[in-house]
Structures are given as C-alpha cells and as structure tokens.
Short mmCIF file of C-alpha atoms in Angstrom, two decimals:
data_model
loop_
_atom_site.label_atom_id
_atom_site.label_comp_id
_atom_site.label_asym_id
_atom_site.label_seq_id
_atom_site.Cartn_x
_atom_site.Cartn_y
_atom_site.Cartn_z
CA UNK A 297 -9.16 -89.97 -188.92
CA UNK A 298 -6.18 -91.65 -190.51
CA UNK A 299 -3.13 -89.54 -191.30
CA UNK A 300 -3.46 -90.22 -195.04
CA UNK A 301 -7.08 -89.06 -194.98
CA UNK A 302 -6.07 -85.83 -193.21
CA UNK A 303 -3.37 -85.19 -195.79
CA UNK A 304 -5.84 -85.74 -198.63
CA UNK A 305 -8.37 -83.43 -196.96
CA UNK A 306 -5.77 -80.70 -196.59
CA UNK A 307 -4.81 -81.15 -200.23
CA UNK A 308 -8.42 -80.89 -201.38
CA UNK A 309 -9.01 -77.81 -199.21
CA UNK A 310 -5.89 -76.16 -200.64
CA UNK A 311 -7.03 -77.08 -204.16
CA UNK A 312 -10.46 -75.62 -203.41
CA UNK A 313 -8.95 -72.35 -202.19
CA UNK A 314 -6.77 -72.22 -205.26
CA UNK A 315 -9.81 -72.80 -207.49
CA UNK A 316 -11.73 -70.03 -205.68
CA UNK A 317 -8.77 -67.68 -206.13
CA UNK A 318 -8.62 -68.47 -209.85
CA UNK A 319 -12.36 -67.91 -210.27
CA UNK A 320 -12.26 -64.63 -208.33
CA UNK A 321 -9.25 -63.36 -210.30
CA UNK A 322 -11.16 -63.54 -213.58
CA UNK A 323 -12.30 -60.20 -215.02
CA UNK A 324 -15.35 -62.01 -216.40
CA UNK A 325 -18.10 -63.09 -214.04
CA UNK A 326 -18.23 -66.87 -213.43
CA UNK A 327 -21.11 -68.95 -212.07
CA UNK A 328 -20.92 -72.73 -211.57
CA UNK A 329 -24.15 -74.71 -211.21
CA UNK A 330 -24.86 -78.43 -210.84
CA UNK A 331 -26.87 -80.63 -213.19
CA UNK A 332 -30.13 -79.45 -211.59
CA UNK A 333 -29.41 -75.73 -211.95
CA UNK A 334 -28.39 -75.15 -208.33
CA UNK A 335 -25.73 -72.44 -207.89
CA UNK A 336 -22.51 -73.82 -206.42
CA UNK A 337 -19.98 -71.01 -206.90
CA UNK A 338 -20.18 -67.30 -207.81
CA UNK A 339 -17.17 -65.10 -208.55
CA UNK A 340 -16.65 -61.57 -207.24
CA UNK A 341 -16.68 -60.23 -210.80
CA UNK A 342 -20.20 -61.62 -211.22
CA UNK A 343 -21.31 -59.50 -208.25
CA UNK A 344 -19.64 -56.43 -209.75
CA UNK A 345 -21.21 -56.90 -213.18
CA UNK A 346 -24.74 -57.97 -212.16
CA UNK A 347 -25.15 -56.37 -208.74
CA UNK A 348 -26.40 -59.75 -207.44
CA UNK A 349 -24.79 -60.73 -204.05
CA UNK A 350 -22.93 -64.04 -204.30
CA UNK A 351 -23.89 -65.17 -200.80
CA UNK A 352 -27.59 -64.66 -201.57
CA UNK A 353 -27.83 -66.82 -204.69
CA UNK A 354 -25.25 -69.46 -203.76
CA UNK A 355 -27.23 -72.64 -203.08
CA UNK A 356 -30.34 -71.32 -204.87
CA UNK A 357 -31.76 -72.88 -208.00
CA UNK A 358 -31.56 -70.60 -211.06
CA UNK A 359 -35.33 -70.84 -211.48
CA UNK A 360 -35.74 -69.18 -208.06
CA UNK A 361 -33.10 -66.58 -208.93
CA UNK A 362 -35.27 -65.57 -211.91
CA UNK A 363 -38.50 -65.63 -209.84
CA UNK A 364 -36.95 -63.30 -207.24
CA UNK A 365 -36.04 -60.86 -210.00
CA UNK A 366 -32.27 -61.00 -209.62
CA UNK A 367 -31.93 -61.78 -213.36
CA UNK A 368 -34.37 -61.80 -216.27
CA UNK A 369 -33.06 -64.93 -217.95
CA UNK A 370 -30.73 -67.85 -217.22
CA UNK A 371 -28.30 -69.34 -219.68
CA UNK A 372 -27.77 -72.22 -217.19
CA UNK A 373 -31.36 -73.41 -217.64
CA UNK A 374 -31.06 -73.10 -221.44
CA UNK A 375 -27.92 -75.27 -221.39
CA UNK A 376 -29.68 -77.92 -219.27
CA UNK A 377 -32.59 -77.88 -221.72
CA UNK A 378 -30.59 -77.94 -224.98
CA UNK A 379 -27.63 -79.96 -223.62
CA UNK A 380 -25.18 -77.73 -225.50
CA UNK A 381 -23.31 -74.45 -225.15
CA UNK A 382 -25.58 -71.42 -225.31
CA UNK A 383 -24.75 -67.70 -225.63
CA UNK A 384 -27.18 -64.88 -224.86
CA UNK A 385 -26.94 -61.13 -224.26
CA UNK A 386 -28.42 -59.57 -221.16
CA UNK A 387 -28.67 -56.18 -219.47
CA UNK A 388 -28.55 -56.17 -215.66
CA UNK A 389 -29.98 -53.78 -213.06
CA UNK A 390 -26.52 -52.19 -212.82
CA UNK A 391 -27.00 -50.98 -216.40
CA UNK A 392 -24.20 -53.17 -217.67
CA UNK A 393 -24.63 -55.06 -220.93
CA UNK A 394 -23.12 -58.53 -221.04
CA UNK A 395 -22.54 -61.49 -223.30
CA UNK A 396 -23.23 -64.67 -221.30
CA UNK A 397 -22.02 -68.10 -222.39
CA UNK A 398 -23.01 -71.32 -220.62
CA UNK A 399 -21.01 -74.51 -221.22
CA UNK A 400 -22.06 -78.00 -220.02
CA UNK A 401 -19.75 -80.57 -218.40
CA UNK A 402 -20.82 -84.20 -218.91
CA UNK A 403 -20.06 -87.37 -216.91
CA UNK A 404 -19.09 -90.67 -218.49
CA UNK A 405 -22.79 -91.47 -219.04
CA UNK A 406 -23.46 -88.24 -220.97
CA UNK A 407 -25.30 -86.59 -218.10
CA UNK A 408 -24.73 -82.92 -217.34
CA UNK A 409 -23.08 -82.60 -213.95
CA UNK A 410 -21.96 -78.98 -214.11
CA UNK A 411 -22.79 -75.82 -216.06
CA UNK A 412 -20.04 -73.19 -216.17
CA UNK A 413 -21.36 -69.75 -217.04
CA UNK A 414 -19.07 -66.96 -218.22
CA UNK A 415 -20.44 -63.39 -217.99
CA UNK A 416 -18.44 -60.92 -220.10
CA UNK A 417 -19.09 -57.27 -219.39
CA UNK A 418 -19.58 -55.55 -222.77
CA UNK A 419 -20.33 -52.11 -221.31
CA UNK A 420 -16.77 -50.86 -221.66
CA UNK A 421 -16.47 -52.36 -225.14
CA UNK A 422 -19.80 -50.77 -226.14
CA UNK A 423 -18.60 -47.44 -224.77
CA UNK A 424 -15.34 -47.82 -226.66
CA UNK A 425 -17.31 -48.62 -229.82
CA UNK A 426 -19.43 -45.51 -229.32
CA UNK A 427 -16.34 -43.42 -228.65
CA UNK A 428 -14.68 -44.88 -231.75
CA UNK A 429 -17.77 -44.19 -233.89
CA UNK A 430 -17.95 -40.66 -232.47
CA UNK A 431 -14.24 -40.13 -233.15
CA UNK A 432 -14.59 -41.48 -236.69
CA UNK A 433 -17.57 -39.22 -237.39
CA UNK A 434 -15.69 -36.28 -235.88
CA UNK A 435 -12.64 -37.11 -237.99
CA UNK A 436 -14.82 -37.38 -241.09
CA UNK A 437 -16.40 -34.00 -240.32
CA UNK A 438 -13.01 -32.41 -239.70
CA UNK A 439 -11.69 -33.95 -242.92
CA UNK A 440 -14.65 -32.53 -244.84
CA UNK A 441 -14.11 -29.10 -243.27
CA UNK A 442 -10.38 -29.36 -243.97
CA UNK A 443 -11.05 -30.28 -247.61
CA UNK A 444 -13.38 -27.31 -247.92
CA UNK A 445 -10.83 -24.97 -246.30
CA UNK A 446 -8.07 -26.33 -248.50
CA UNK A 447 -10.32 -25.98 -251.53
CA UNK A 448 -11.08 -22.37 -250.58
CA UNK A 449 -7.41 -21.69 -249.90
CA UNK A 450 -6.27 -23.34 -253.13
CA UNK A 451 -9.14 -22.11 -255.28
CA UNK A 452 -7.54 -19.50 -257.48
CA UNK A 453 -10.19 -18.29 -259.87
CA UNK A 454 -11.69 -21.68 -260.53
CA UNK A 455 -8.51 -23.71 -260.02
CA UNK A 456 -8.95 -26.35 -257.35
CA UNK A 457 -5.56 -27.60 -256.19
CA UNK A 458 -6.18 -30.16 -253.47
CA UNK A 459 -4.46 -33.07 -255.19
CA UNK A 460 -0.70 -33.54 -255.24
CA UNK A 461 -0.78 -33.38 -259.04
CA UNK A 462 -2.48 -29.97 -259.21
CA UNK A 463 -0.34 -28.58 -256.40
CA UNK A 464 2.70 -29.46 -258.51
CA UNK A 465 1.11 -27.66 -261.48
CA UNK A 466 0.49 -24.54 -259.41
CA UNK A 467 4.00 -24.68 -257.97
CA UNK A 468 5.42 -24.76 -261.51
CA UNK A 469 3.07 -21.94 -262.52
CA UNK A 470 4.10 -19.89 -259.50
CA UNK A 471 7.78 -20.33 -260.34
CA UNK A 472 7.17 -19.34 -263.97
CA UNK A 473 5.31 -16.20 -262.83
CA UNK A 474 8.62 -14.83 -261.57
CA UNK A 475 10.12 -14.65 -265.06
CA UNK A 476 9.16 -13.33 -268.49
CA UNK A 477 9.97 -16.55 -270.35
CA UNK A 478 7.34 -17.94 -272.71
CA UNK A 479 5.25 -20.77 -271.28
CA UNK A 480 3.67 -23.70 -273.11
CA UNK A 481 0.71 -25.20 -271.23
CA UNK A 482 -0.43 -28.60 -272.50
CA UNK A 483 -3.27 -30.94 -271.60
CA UNK A 484 -6.55 -32.37 -272.83
CA UNK A 485 -9.56 -30.20 -273.58
CA UNK A 486 -11.37 -29.03 -270.47
CA UNK A 487 -8.54 -29.48 -267.94
CA UNK A 488 -8.24 -25.74 -267.25
CA UNK A 489 -5.18 -24.65 -269.25
CA UNK A 490 -6.56 -21.13 -269.64
CA UNK A 491 -7.05 -20.86 -265.87
CA UNK A 492 -3.43 -21.81 -265.25
CA UNK A 493 -2.39 -19.14 -267.76
CA UNK A 494 -4.49 -16.54 -265.92
CA UNK A 495 -2.98 -17.69 -262.62
CA UNK A 496 0.54 -17.09 -263.99
CA UNK A 497 -0.46 -13.59 -265.13
CA UNK A 498 -2.12 -12.75 -261.80
CA UNK A 499 0.96 -13.85 -259.85
CA UNK A 500 3.40 -12.00 -262.10
CA UNK A 501 4.60 -8.40 -261.91
CA UNK A 502 2.46 -7.75 -265.02
CA UNK A 503 -0.82 -8.33 -263.14
CA UNK A 504 -1.78 -4.64 -263.23
CA UNK A 505 -1.52 -4.62 -267.03
CA UNK A 506 -3.85 -6.22 -269.60
CA UNK A 507 -4.41 -9.95 -269.95
CA UNK A 508 -5.52 -10.71 -273.50
CA UNK A 509 -6.73 -14.24 -274.27
CA UNK A 510 -6.95 -15.20 -277.94
CA UNK A 511 -8.58 -18.42 -279.13
CA UNK A 512 -6.54 -19.02 -282.26
CA UNK A 513 -8.99 -21.56 -283.62
CA UNK A 514 -12.09 -19.41 -283.18
CA UNK A 515 -10.97 -16.55 -285.45
CA UNK A 516 -11.35 -17.14 -289.21
CA UNK A 517 -7.97 -17.69 -290.85
CA UNK A 518 -8.30 -14.69 -293.17
CA UNK A 519 -8.90 -12.38 -290.20
CA UNK A 520 -6.44 -13.88 -287.72
CA UNK A 521 -3.37 -11.96 -288.93
CA UNK A 522 -5.09 -8.57 -288.79
CA UNK A 523 -6.65 -9.38 -285.41
CA UNK A 524 -3.30 -10.27 -283.88
CA UNK A 525 -1.05 -7.68 -285.51
CA UNK A 526 -3.48 -4.90 -286.39
CA UNK A 527 -3.51 -2.82 -289.56
CA UNK A 528 -2.91 0.69 -290.85
CA UNK A 529 -5.62 2.84 -292.52
CA UNK A 530 -6.49 1.53 -295.96
CA UNK A 531 -4.47 -1.65 -295.51
CA UNK A 532 -7.16 -3.73 -297.23
CA UNK A 533 -10.70 -3.52 -298.52
CA UNK A 534 -13.15 -3.20 -295.65
CA UNK A 535 -10.53 -2.00 -293.15
CA UNK A 536 -11.42 0.78 -290.72
CA UNK A 537 -10.49 4.24 -291.98
CA UNK A 538 -8.43 5.00 -288.87
CA UNK A 539 -6.75 1.58 -288.75
CA UNK A 540 -6.80 -0.76 -285.78
CA UNK A 541 -4.27 -1.95 -283.19
CA UNK A 542 -3.91 -5.72 -282.94
CA UNK A 543 -4.46 -7.86 -279.87
CA UNK A 544 -0.71 -8.08 -279.31
CA UNK A 545 -0.51 -4.29 -279.08
CA UNK A 546 -3.50 -4.18 -276.75
CA UNK A 547 -1.65 -6.55 -274.41
CA UNK A 548 1.35 -4.18 -274.17
CA UNK A 549 2.88 -4.36 -270.69
CA UNK A 550 0.79 -7.41 -269.87
CA UNK A 551 0.28 -10.99 -270.98
CA UNK A 552 -0.95 -12.51 -274.24
CA UNK A 553 -2.47 -16.00 -273.97
CA UNK A 554 -2.63 -17.89 -277.26
CA UNK A 555 -5.19 -20.63 -276.67
CA UNK A 556 -5.27 -23.49 -279.21
CA UNK A 557 -1.94 -22.26 -280.58
CA UNK A 558 -1.69 -25.37 -282.80
CA UNK A 559 -4.46 -23.91 -284.97
CA UNK A 560 -2.31 -20.96 -286.09
CA UNK A 561 -1.82 -20.92 -289.89
CA UNK A 562 1.82 -21.18 -291.01
CA UNK A 563 1.87 -17.61 -292.33
CA UNK A 564 0.83 -16.29 -288.92
CA UNK A 565 3.36 -18.59 -287.22
CA UNK A 566 6.14 -16.81 -289.13
CA UNK A 567 5.02 -13.37 -287.93
CA UNK A 568 4.56 -14.61 -284.36
CA UNK A 569 8.10 -16.04 -284.37
CA UNK A 570 9.47 -12.71 -285.57
CA UNK A 571 7.61 -10.91 -282.79
CA UNK A 572 8.99 -13.30 -280.14
CA UNK A 573 12.51 -12.75 -281.46
CA UNK A 574 12.43 -9.00 -282.05
CA UNK A 575 9.79 -7.87 -279.50
CA UNK A 576 8.17 -5.78 -282.22
CA UNK A 577 5.34 -6.19 -284.70
CA UNK A 578 4.46 -4.93 -288.14
CA UNK A 579 0.88 -3.91 -288.70
CA UNK A 580 -0.68 -4.90 -292.00
CA UNK A 581 0.13 -2.05 -294.38
CA UNK A 582 2.59 -0.60 -291.88
CA UNK A 583 5.89 1.04 -292.87
CA UNK A 584 7.64 0.79 -289.51
CA UNK A 585 7.70 -1.68 -286.63
CA UNK A 586 5.90 -1.13 -283.34
CA UNK A 587 7.76 -2.04 -280.14
CA UNK A 588 5.60 -4.15 -277.81
CA UNK A 589 6.43 -5.49 -274.33
CA UNK A 590 4.30 -8.60 -273.92
CA UNK A 591 4.76 -11.90 -272.12
CA UNK A 592 3.40 -14.82 -274.21
CA UNK A 593 1.73 -17.96 -272.84
CA UNK A 594 0.59 -20.61 -275.32
CA UNK A 595 -1.94 -23.38 -274.66
CA UNK A 596 -2.66 -26.50 -276.67
CA UNK A 597 -4.34 -29.89 -276.44
CA UNK A 598 -2.42 -31.11 -279.49
CA UNK A 599 0.88 -32.94 -279.83
CA UNK A 600 3.02 -30.08 -281.14
CA UNK A 601 6.03 -32.35 -281.63
CA UNK A 602 3.94 -34.50 -283.96
CA UNK A 603 2.71 -31.44 -285.85
CA UNK A 604 6.31 -30.28 -286.24
CA UNK A 605 7.24 -33.65 -287.78
CA UNK A 606 4.26 -33.37 -290.15
CA UNK A 607 5.33 -29.87 -291.19
CA UNK A 608 2.16 -28.27 -289.82
CA UNK A 609 3.89 -26.34 -287.04
CA UNK A 610 7.20 -24.51 -287.29
CA UNK A 611 9.99 -26.13 -285.31
CA UNK A 612 11.68 -22.80 -284.51
CA UNK A 613 8.39 -21.40 -283.16
CA UNK A 614 7.88 -24.56 -281.12
CA UNK A 615 11.26 -24.08 -279.45
CA UNK A 616 10.49 -20.41 -278.79
CA UNK A 617 7.21 -21.30 -277.07
CA UNK A 618 8.50 -24.35 -275.21
CA UNK A 619 10.86 -22.53 -272.81
CA UNK A 620 8.78 -23.40 -269.73
CA UNK A 621 6.39 -26.32 -270.12
CA UNK A 622 3.51 -27.09 -267.81
CA UNK A 623 1.26 -30.11 -268.32
CA UNK A 624 -2.17 -29.96 -266.68
CA UNK A 625 -3.28 -33.51 -265.75
CA UNK A 626 -6.65 -34.92 -266.75
CA UNK A 627 -9.35 -35.10 -264.08
CA UNK A 628 -9.24 -38.89 -263.84
CA UNK A 629 -5.58 -38.62 -262.75
CA UNK A 630 -6.33 -36.20 -259.90
CA UNK A 631 -9.35 -37.72 -258.19
CA UNK A 632 -8.61 -35.86 -254.95
CA UNK A 633 -9.79 -32.70 -256.73
CA UNK A 634 -13.16 -34.08 -257.83
CA UNK A 635 -15.10 -33.68 -254.57
CA UNK A 636 -13.76 -30.13 -253.94
CA UNK A 637 -14.58 -29.29 -257.57
CA UNK A 638 -18.10 -30.67 -257.15
CA UNK A 639 -18.59 -28.57 -254.01
CA UNK A 640 -17.22 -25.51 -255.78
CA UNK A 641 -19.47 -25.84 -258.84
CA UNK A 642 -22.49 -26.85 -256.75
CA UNK A 643 -22.11 -23.72 -254.65
CA UNK A 644 -21.57 -21.63 -257.77
CA UNK A 645 -24.69 -22.87 -259.57
CA UNK A 646 -26.81 -22.87 -256.40
CA UNK A 647 -26.02 -19.16 -256.07
CA UNK A 648 -26.51 -18.53 -259.78
CA UNK A 649 -29.93 -20.18 -259.92
CA UNK A 650 -31.11 -19.41 -256.37
CA UNK A 651 -31.09 -23.05 -255.24
CA UNK A 652 -29.86 -24.99 -252.20
CA UNK A 653 -29.25 -28.43 -253.67
CA UNK A 654 -27.03 -31.04 -252.06
CA UNK A 655 -25.63 -34.38 -253.18
CA UNK A 656 -25.97 -37.58 -251.16
CA UNK A 657 -22.83 -39.57 -250.34
CA UNK A 658 -23.85 -42.23 -252.89
CA UNK A 659 -24.17 -39.54 -255.57
CA UNK A 660 -20.73 -38.18 -254.66
CA UNK A 661 -19.22 -41.67 -255.01
CA UNK A 662 -20.85 -42.11 -258.42
CA UNK A 663 -19.47 -38.80 -259.69
CA UNK A 664 -15.99 -39.45 -258.30
CA UNK A 665 -15.81 -42.77 -260.16
CA UNK A 666 -16.94 -41.39 -263.54
CA UNK A 667 -14.17 -41.06 -266.13
CA UNK A 668 -15.02 -37.45 -267.21
CA UNK A 669 -13.46 -37.49 -270.71
CA UNK A 670 -14.32 -33.78 -270.99
CA UNK A 671 -12.50 -33.14 -267.70
CA UNK A 672 -13.33 -30.13 -265.49
CA UNK A 673 -15.41 -28.44 -268.19
CA UNK A 674 -17.61 -31.53 -268.51
CA UNK A 675 -17.96 -31.80 -264.71
CA UNK A 676 -18.97 -28.13 -264.49
CA UNK A 677 -21.49 -28.51 -267.31
CA UNK A 678 -22.93 -31.66 -265.74
CA UNK A 679 -23.43 -30.02 -262.33
CA UNK A 680 -25.06 -26.95 -263.86
CA UNK A 681 -27.41 -29.25 -265.76
CA UNK A 682 -28.07 -31.23 -262.58
CA UNK A 683 -28.96 -28.11 -260.59
CA UNK A 684 -31.24 -26.76 -263.32
CA UNK A 685 -33.03 -30.01 -264.26
CA UNK A 686 -33.58 -31.66 -260.86
CA UNK A 687 -36.70 -30.67 -258.93
CA UNK A 688 -35.57 -31.97 -255.52
CA UNK A 689 -33.08 -30.27 -253.21
CA UNK A 690 -31.54 -33.64 -252.34
CA UNK A 691 -29.66 -34.93 -255.36
CA UNK A 692 -29.58 -38.69 -254.80
CA UNK A 693 -27.94 -41.42 -256.85
CA UNK A 694 -31.04 -42.07 -258.98
CA UNK A 695 -31.34 -38.39 -259.91
CA UNK A 696 -27.66 -38.14 -260.84
CA UNK A 697 -27.83 -41.32 -262.92
CA UNK A 698 -30.94 -40.06 -264.70
CA UNK A 699 -29.22 -36.81 -265.73
CA UNK A 700 -26.10 -38.74 -266.76
CA UNK A 701 -28.19 -41.09 -268.92
CA UNK A 702 -29.99 -38.13 -270.52
CA UNK A 703 -26.67 -36.57 -271.43
CA UNK A 704 -25.32 -39.80 -272.92
CA UNK A 705 -28.48 -40.30 -274.96
CA UNK A 706 -28.29 -36.76 -276.33
CA UNK A 707 -24.68 -37.33 -277.38
CA UNK A 708 -25.62 -40.33 -279.52
CA UNK A 709 -26.24 -39.51 -283.14
CA UNK A 710 -29.62 -40.82 -284.16
CA UNK A 711 -31.05 -40.45 -287.64
CA UNK A 712 -34.78 -41.15 -287.84
CA UNK A 713 -36.27 -41.84 -291.25
CA UNK A 714 -40.01 -41.39 -290.82
CA UNK A 715 -40.81 -41.45 -294.54
CA UNK A 716 -38.96 -42.28 -297.77
CA UNK A 717 -36.41 -39.57 -298.66
CA UNK A 718 -33.82 -39.19 -301.37
CA UNK A 719 -30.21 -40.20 -300.85
CA UNK A 720 -29.23 -36.52 -301.06
CA UNK A 721 -31.66 -35.61 -298.27
CA UNK A 722 -30.40 -38.48 -296.09
CA UNK A 723 -26.82 -37.36 -296.66
CA UNK A 724 -27.66 -33.78 -295.68
CA UNK A 725 -29.43 -34.98 -292.55
CA UNK A 726 -26.41 -37.05 -291.54
CA UNK A 727 -24.03 -34.16 -292.29
CA UNK A 728 -26.02 -31.87 -290.01
CA UNK A 729 -26.06 -34.42 -287.15
CA UNK A 730 -22.32 -35.01 -287.51
CA UNK A 731 -21.64 -31.28 -287.34
CA UNK A 732 -23.89 -30.93 -284.29
CA UNK A 733 -22.04 -33.74 -282.51
CA UNK A 734 -18.65 -32.24 -283.43
CA UNK A 735 -19.77 -28.82 -282.20
CA UNK A 736 -20.40 -30.27 -278.75
CA UNK A 737 -16.95 -31.86 -278.59
CA UNK A 738 -14.61 -29.35 -280.23
CA UNK A 739 -14.04 -25.68 -279.53
CA UNK A 740 -13.03 -24.48 -283.01
CA UNK A 741 -14.13 -24.98 -286.59
CA UNK A 742 -10.60 -25.99 -287.52
CA UNK A 743 -10.67 -28.71 -284.86
CA UNK A 744 -14.03 -29.87 -286.26
CA UNK A 745 -12.52 -29.98 -289.75
CA UNK A 746 -9.63 -32.15 -288.60
CA UNK A 747 -11.91 -34.51 -286.67
CA UNK A 748 -14.18 -35.00 -289.69
CA UNK A 749 -11.29 -35.17 -292.16
CA UNK A 750 -12.50 -32.28 -294.32
CA UNK A 751 -11.30 -28.76 -295.18
CA UNK A 752 -11.91 -25.90 -292.78
CA UNK A 753 -13.71 -23.95 -295.51
CA UNK A 754 -16.05 -26.93 -296.02
CA UNK A 755 -16.98 -26.90 -292.33
CA UNK A 756 -17.73 -23.16 -292.41
CA UNK A 757 -19.80 -23.52 -295.59
CA UNK A 758 -21.78 -26.50 -294.25
CA UNK A 759 -22.46 -24.74 -290.94
CA UNK A 760 -23.91 -21.77 -292.80
CA UNK A 761 -25.90 -24.12 -295.01
CA UNK A 762 -27.50 -25.93 -292.05
CA UNK A 763 -27.99 -22.83 -289.90
CA UNK A 764 -25.47 -23.88 -287.26
CA UNK A 765 -23.71 -21.17 -285.29
CA UNK A 766 -20.39 -21.75 -283.52
CA UNK A 767 -20.09 -19.50 -280.46
#
C-alpha cells in the first residue's frame, strides 16, 4: 500500500473515531441508517434511553428491529417513505417518553443515502412539568389559604382589609383611635364608613362605653333636634311627661357616630357646633347646660366643601369635624378585597340560610370584574340573593349571570299601560315608580328629595300617598 494511501486511511480512521466520539457525547440518542433502513451507527445515549443494545441492532434493518419487538415504530422508515423530516413521540420499554425526529440526507440525484434520527428523552422534562404543575397548584392552594387567613385576621366586624388601600384606611383609623379628636369619614354609599367608625370606637379607650350611631337623614327634621339633644318635661306638645335624654347624652363616655352628617338641618348644625366647642348640651326647654363627654365621628358620602360653598353646611362646623379625615375607597379601587369579601359573605349567608353553596372559578372572575357601583353593600346584597335564589350548591357562571340580569331588570323603571288611563293616573304611576327606584338607591328621604329635585316634605307626603315605607 502506497504511503499516501496509508496516510489517508489513518486520517479517515481518526475522523471516524472523532465522529463516534461526537455521536456518543450527545445527550440525545442518535441512530444513523442508510437509504435502505439498515442501521449503521447507534450512540450510547440511544441505549440508555431505549434499553436497546447498540451491538444487537447495528447492521439490522429497521423493519427487523420492529419485528423483534425492540421498538414499536420507526421514524427512519417513515422518512424513507415520505422523503422528508418526520417527528413522532414514542414510549420505550424503559418507561422513558421521547420525541424522535428523523432527517434525510440526499445525494446529488435526490436519493436518500442516510437517515439521521435524533431521540430526545422527554421523561425528565415531563417530570419537571409535573413538578412545576404540582408546585403551581400547591402555591395556588397556599395563596388561597393565606388569603383566607389574612381575611380572617383583618376581618374586623365586617371590614376586610386585604388590599393595600384598606390596610392604609385601617392604619389611619387605628392611629385616630388613640386620640379624642373628631373624625370625618368620607366615601361613596356602601363602602363601609360606619364599620370604620365602629372600628375606631372598638380600638379606643372608650370601647367599654356606649357607641351610638345616628342616621341624620333617617330622622324627620322636626324631630332631629329633640332626638339628639333631648328635652325637659313639657318642652313641647306631645313630649313625654318625664322628659327624655338625647342621643348625645346617651353616648356619654363613649362615641357618637353621625352618619349622613350632610343631611343635618342648619339649625341643628348650630347646636352641634356649640356642643363640640363647649362639651355641653342644652335640652329643649332646659334652663341649664348638661356636661357630656363624647367623642364624635361624622360620616358622609357628600362633598362637604361644595355644600359649604353653597351655604348648605356651616364652614365652622366643617372645620370642627374635619380634624382627622379618612377616605374609604370604592370597591372597584380595591379589587384585592373582592374575593375575600365574597368568601366572607358567602360563609355568612350559607350559615344564615343553612346552605353550603360554592362559586366556581369562572363565577369568581365574573364577580371580581363587575364595577359594583353600590360597593360592599351591593356585593353583600347580591351574594345573599344568590344564596337564596339559586337551587344548586355549585354557583357557576350561568347562575351568577342569571341573578345579575334579574337584578338589573328589576332596577329598570318600566311603566306598562294595559288600558287607556288619564294623564293624572299616568303621572301618579310614574311618580310611584320613581320613588320606588330612589328608595332602592338612597338611604334617606332627604337624599331622595335631592336626587329627584323636590322638597323633602313632598317626598314624605308622596310616600304616604302611595303606601311606601322607608325603613
């Protein structure tokens, strides 16, 4: 053999060994077959993944490898048939799951001369996917349990303070509980202003003394002064013979919460200002003042600054009330509280009505994304309605939507004219429907009067006329 031939042979042998080393170093299994499907090379990784000995199948045709039961399918044969790259998945006797890709190599005439098969072991990846899914489910469960624990920990009365916004409210309330300064709590209807007021009282040194909550808009104007300040015997016609202490006196040593403080008539505002300044009251018909030690918290959903500018609320009283100001955010601005609130109310109404109803995840998502213009009060009312109306224990998305649609339909004012009526009758029918709609939205008759643009006395008279009762 010529020297040049020997050198070339040595070079090719070295190249072959290098190629074998490269093939065996691959983490993926590699099989190389010729254009007839005969196995030429098998990597060590292929043995590890499939459990098929390389020395056994090397030189065999892939059809025989299948017949002998070493593998159930051959991507090599599929590549030879389709003349293109093919990918299949296969599970081997070792229990390993693999993704197998066969790629053809063509000569200059377009004939397949080699098929290179890559066997990627997916077992570890599948296990990692399972572990990841398990970890995610575990994390989700822990997060749910954590939310519930946080909700229980932060549930003070019916205050749910999971969100950053409500935690800031409670922090402000907690700080204010350490003093006797007057507090003004603002926020839309239904956000829970009264609950924040109760929280302040419960955390204060006055918590062993009375907490008196007065809805200033629910008491008729002519009675409000006597209810707040009390009266002496014979102070006016119809008064009790022995007289009566007012609500401010009854709160002595404790806390007086003036809910809907914007509805106070100006004459009562004057007397309230005097009480805040002097820490004493005058009963109606009284001849001497009565010393009273009361901490005052006022709540409103109105713009008091605007009412001051309009002359409907005294500026000096506003300043007296606005020493510490706490704004309770609307529900749509503290979405982190919605799911804990739902769980809280669902548990409450399940216990109240002897049920065990649960919401699906889709139903939860629907409720979280609702705007809730009536805030927490609307959410509570909706869930009570949902528990009572629904017949199934599983409250799915369709059930929740149905109840939501029912509520929206009931809130629409609809006047049906089934037969010809006089204009007066039609007007009375419309008046009654308007009052009914306003009753659902507003807490006080004075608020109803303002919303309808009529006098308070007109609202009271119309309600009596149409047999409507405001609780």
